[in-house]
């Protein structure tokens, strides 16, 4: 965490699980969200880049059928705005379950963003459980070496 400013989180995908995640993080840190549809949430930004610029961690919370496109759009937004100097330091975490074009979402992140710390959060949790703070089990993994 960077001590001279508030930690910033971006949530891509503001469906049930994205909203539940935002509800748990809101107030603890700076949270922005983006979705292809207007959700009416106060955290939703007008553009994808407005959501991800200056963020510390991006949570991708979209169905597997939209995962690769969402990641590609994130990369395009950073590229279009010539922001790769900060983009390579952003943590990218996926909540997406399933297979995307015969690949796991975490493998797609690692191949498209090889310099970024990345991880996956999965498990038998449901958005209602997360929203109500009653999650029974979660699996979290990342690509960082811990010594």
GROMACS .gro file of C-alpha atoms in nm:
model
  147
    1UNK     CA    1   0.000   0.000   0.000
    2UNK     CA    2   0.119   0.350  -0.078
    3UNK     CA    3   0.124   0.549   0.247
    4UNK     CA    4   0.077   0.902   0.108
    5UNK     CA    5  -0.266   0.837  -0.041
    6UNK     CA    6  -0.572   0.621   0.002
    7UNK     CA    7  -0.559   0.272  -0.148
    8UNK     CA    8  -0.773   0.259  -0.461
    9UNK     CA    9  -0.974  -0.035  -0.593
   10UNK     CA   10  -1.151  -0.065  -0.927
   11UNK     CA   11  -1.428  -0.317  -0.987
   12UNK     CA   12  -1.501  -0.411  -1.347
   13UNK     CA   13  -1.847  -0.564  -1.364
   14UNK     CA   14  -2.115  -0.430  -1.131
   15UNK     CA   15  -2.356  -0.721  -1.142
   16UNK     CA   16  -2.465  -0.897  -0.822
   17UNK     CA   17  -2.118  -1.012  -0.722
   18UNK     CA   18  -1.950  -0.682  -0.820
   19UNK     CA   19  -2.207  -0.487  -0.618
   20UNK     CA   20  -2.161  -0.719  -0.321
   21UNK     CA   21  -1.783  -0.677  -0.338
   22UNK     CA   22  -1.820  -0.299  -0.360
   23UNK     CA   23  -2.051  -0.298  -0.057
   24UNK     CA   24  -1.784  -0.477   0.148
   25UNK     CA   25  -1.501  -0.245   0.042
   26UNK     CA   26  -1.682   0.089   0.036
   27UNK     CA   27  -1.578   0.309   0.325
   28UNK     CA   28  -1.257   0.116   0.388
   29UNK     CA   29  -1.084   0.237   0.076
   30UNK     CA   30  -1.146   0.433  -0.243
   31UNK     CA   31  -1.372   0.222  -0.466
   32UNK     CA   32  -1.468   0.293  -0.827
   33UNK     CA   33  -1.666   0.068  -1.057
   34UNK     CA   34  -1.747   0.034  -1.424
   35UNK     CA   35  -1.995  -0.170  -1.621
   36UNK     CA   36  -2.128  -0.168  -1.977
   37UNK     CA   37  -2.474  -0.083  -1.843
   38UNK     CA   38  -2.574   0.201  -1.613
   39UNK     CA   39  -2.623   0.047  -1.270
   40UNK     CA   40  -2.716   0.368  -1.093
   41UNK     CA   41  -2.443   0.309  -0.834
   42UNK     CA   42  -2.260   0.619  -0.713
   43UNK     CA   43  -1.924   0.443  -0.758
   44UNK     CA   44  -1.982   0.386  -1.131
   45UNK     CA   45  -1.763   0.596  -1.360
   46UNK     CA   46  -1.852   0.715  -1.708
   47UNK     CA   47  -1.560   0.542  -1.879
   48UNK     CA   48  -1.348   0.235  -1.816
   49UNK     CA   49  -1.034   0.447  -1.800
   50UNK     CA   50  -1.188   0.679  -1.539
   51UNK     CA   51  -1.241   0.366  -1.330
   52UNK     CA   52  -0.889   0.223  -1.363
   53UNK     CA   53  -0.662   0.529  -1.378
   54UNK     CA   54  -0.449   0.558  -1.068
   55UNK     CA   55  -0.589   0.241  -0.914
   56UNK     CA   56  -0.389  -0.005  -0.706
   57UNK     CA   57  -0.602  -0.314  -0.769
   58UNK     CA   58  -0.847  -0.411  -1.041
   59UNK     CA   59  -1.108  -0.675  -0.960
   60UNK     CA   60  -1.255  -0.828  -1.275
   61UNK     CA   61  -1.602  -0.954  -1.182
   62UNK     CA   62  -1.761  -1.051  -1.514
   63UNK     CA   63  -1.898  -1.377  -1.661
   64UNK     CA   64  -1.642  -1.597  -1.836
   65UNK     CA   65  -1.801  -1.517  -2.174
   66UNK     CA   66  -1.696  -1.152  -2.128
   67UNK     CA   67  -1.368  -1.195  -1.941
   68UNK     CA   68  -1.121  -1.183  -2.229
   69UNK     CA   69  -1.295  -0.885  -2.388
   70UNK     CA   70  -1.297  -0.702  -2.053
   71UNK     CA   71  -0.925  -0.763  -2.000
   72UNK     CA   72  -0.848  -0.654  -2.357
   73UNK     CA   73  -1.051  -0.335  -2.301
   74UNK     CA   74  -0.853  -0.261  -1.984
   75UNK     CA   75  -0.528  -0.302  -2.178
   76UNK     CA   76  -0.660  -0.080  -2.460
   77UNK     CA   77  -0.767   0.189  -2.212
   78UNK     CA   78  -0.420   0.204  -2.054
   79UNK     CA   79  -0.256   0.197  -2.397
   80UNK     CA   80  -0.479   0.465  -2.549
   81UNK     CA   81  -0.406   0.693  -2.252
   82UNK     CA   82  -0.032   0.614  -2.262
   83UNK     CA   83  -0.041   0.501  -1.900
   84UNK     CA   84   0.175   0.186  -1.910
   85UNK     CA   85   0.422   0.326  -1.653
   86UNK     CA   86   0.156   0.282  -1.384
   87UNK     CA   87  -0.045   0.003  -1.545
   88UNK     CA   88   0.227  -0.259  -1.498
   89UNK     CA   89   0.218  -0.208  -1.119
   90UNK     CA   90  -0.157  -0.268  -1.082
   91UNK     CA   91  -0.275  -0.587  -0.910
   92UNK     CA   92  -0.526  -0.772  -1.129
   93UNK     CA   93  -0.760  -1.009  -0.946
   94UNK     CA   94  -1.030  -1.215  -1.114
   95UNK     CA   95  -1.354  -1.339  -0.963
   96UNK     CA   96  -1.451  -1.494  -1.298
   97UNK     CA   97  -1.538  -1.862  -1.276
   98UNK     CA   98  -1.509  -2.108  -1.559
   99UNK     CA   99  -1.313  -2.138  -1.882
  100UNK     CA  100  -1.261  -1.859  -2.137
  101UNK     CA  101  -1.171  -1.983  -2.486
  102UNK     CA  102  -1.016  -2.301  -2.340
  103UNK     CA  103  -0.809  -2.107  -2.085
  104UNK     CA  104  -0.851  -2.022  -1.720
  105UNK     CA  105  -0.899  -1.650  -1.654
  106UNK     CA  106  -0.581  -1.637  -1.442
  107UNK     CA  107  -0.377  -1.783  -1.731
  108UNK     CA  108  -0.515  -1.516  -1.964
  109UNK     CA  109  -0.412  -1.243  -1.720
  110UNK     CA  110  -0.062  -1.391  -1.687
  111UNK     CA  111  -0.017  -1.412  -2.064
  112UNK     CA  112  -0.154  -1.063  -2.141
  113UNK     CA  113  -0.008  -0.882  -1.838
  114UNK     CA  114   0.307  -1.078  -1.748
  115UNK     CA  115   0.455  -0.800  -1.532
  116UNK     CA  116   0.147  -0.746  -1.317
  117UNK     CA  117   0.084  -0.913  -0.984
  118UNK     CA  118  -0.229  -1.119  -1.037
  119UNK     CA  119  -0.459  -1.351  -0.851
  120UNK     CA  120  -0.787  -1.535  -0.845
  121UNK     CA  121  -1.064  -1.548  -0.589
  122UNK     CA  122  -1.301  -1.840  -0.620
  123UNK     CA  123  -1.503  -2.082  -0.419
  124UNK     CA  124  -1.858  -2.180  -0.341
  125UNK     CA  125  -1.951  -1.827  -0.235
  126UNK     CA  126  -2.255  -1.648  -0.367
  127UNK     CA  127  -2.305  -1.274  -0.403
  128UNK     CA  128  -2.576  -1.282  -0.134
  129UNK     CA  129  -2.334  -1.443   0.112
  130UNK     CA  130  -2.068  -1.181   0.042
  131UNK     CA  131  -2.320  -0.898   0.069
  132UNK     CA  132  -2.447  -1.033   0.402
  133UNK     CA  133  -2.092  -1.104   0.526
  134UNK     CA  134  -2.174  -1.472   0.569
  135UNK     CA  135  -1.927  -1.629   0.324
  136UNK     CA  136  -1.835  -1.979   0.440
  137UNK     CA  137  -1.540  -2.056   0.211
  138UNK     CA  138  -1.321  -1.865  -0.033
  139UNK     CA  139  -1.011  -1.972  -0.221
  140UNK     CA  140  -0.754  -1.702  -0.300
  141UNK     CA  141  -0.432  -1.749  -0.494
  142UNK     CA  142  -0.171  -1.525  -0.653
  143UNK     CA  143   0.146  -1.535  -0.861
  144UNK     CA  144   0.380  -1.367  -0.610
  145UNK     CA  145   0.675  -1.542  -0.453
  146UNK     CA  146   0.656  -1.524  -0.074
  147UNK     CA  147   0.984  -1.570   0.109
   0.00000   0.00000   0.00000
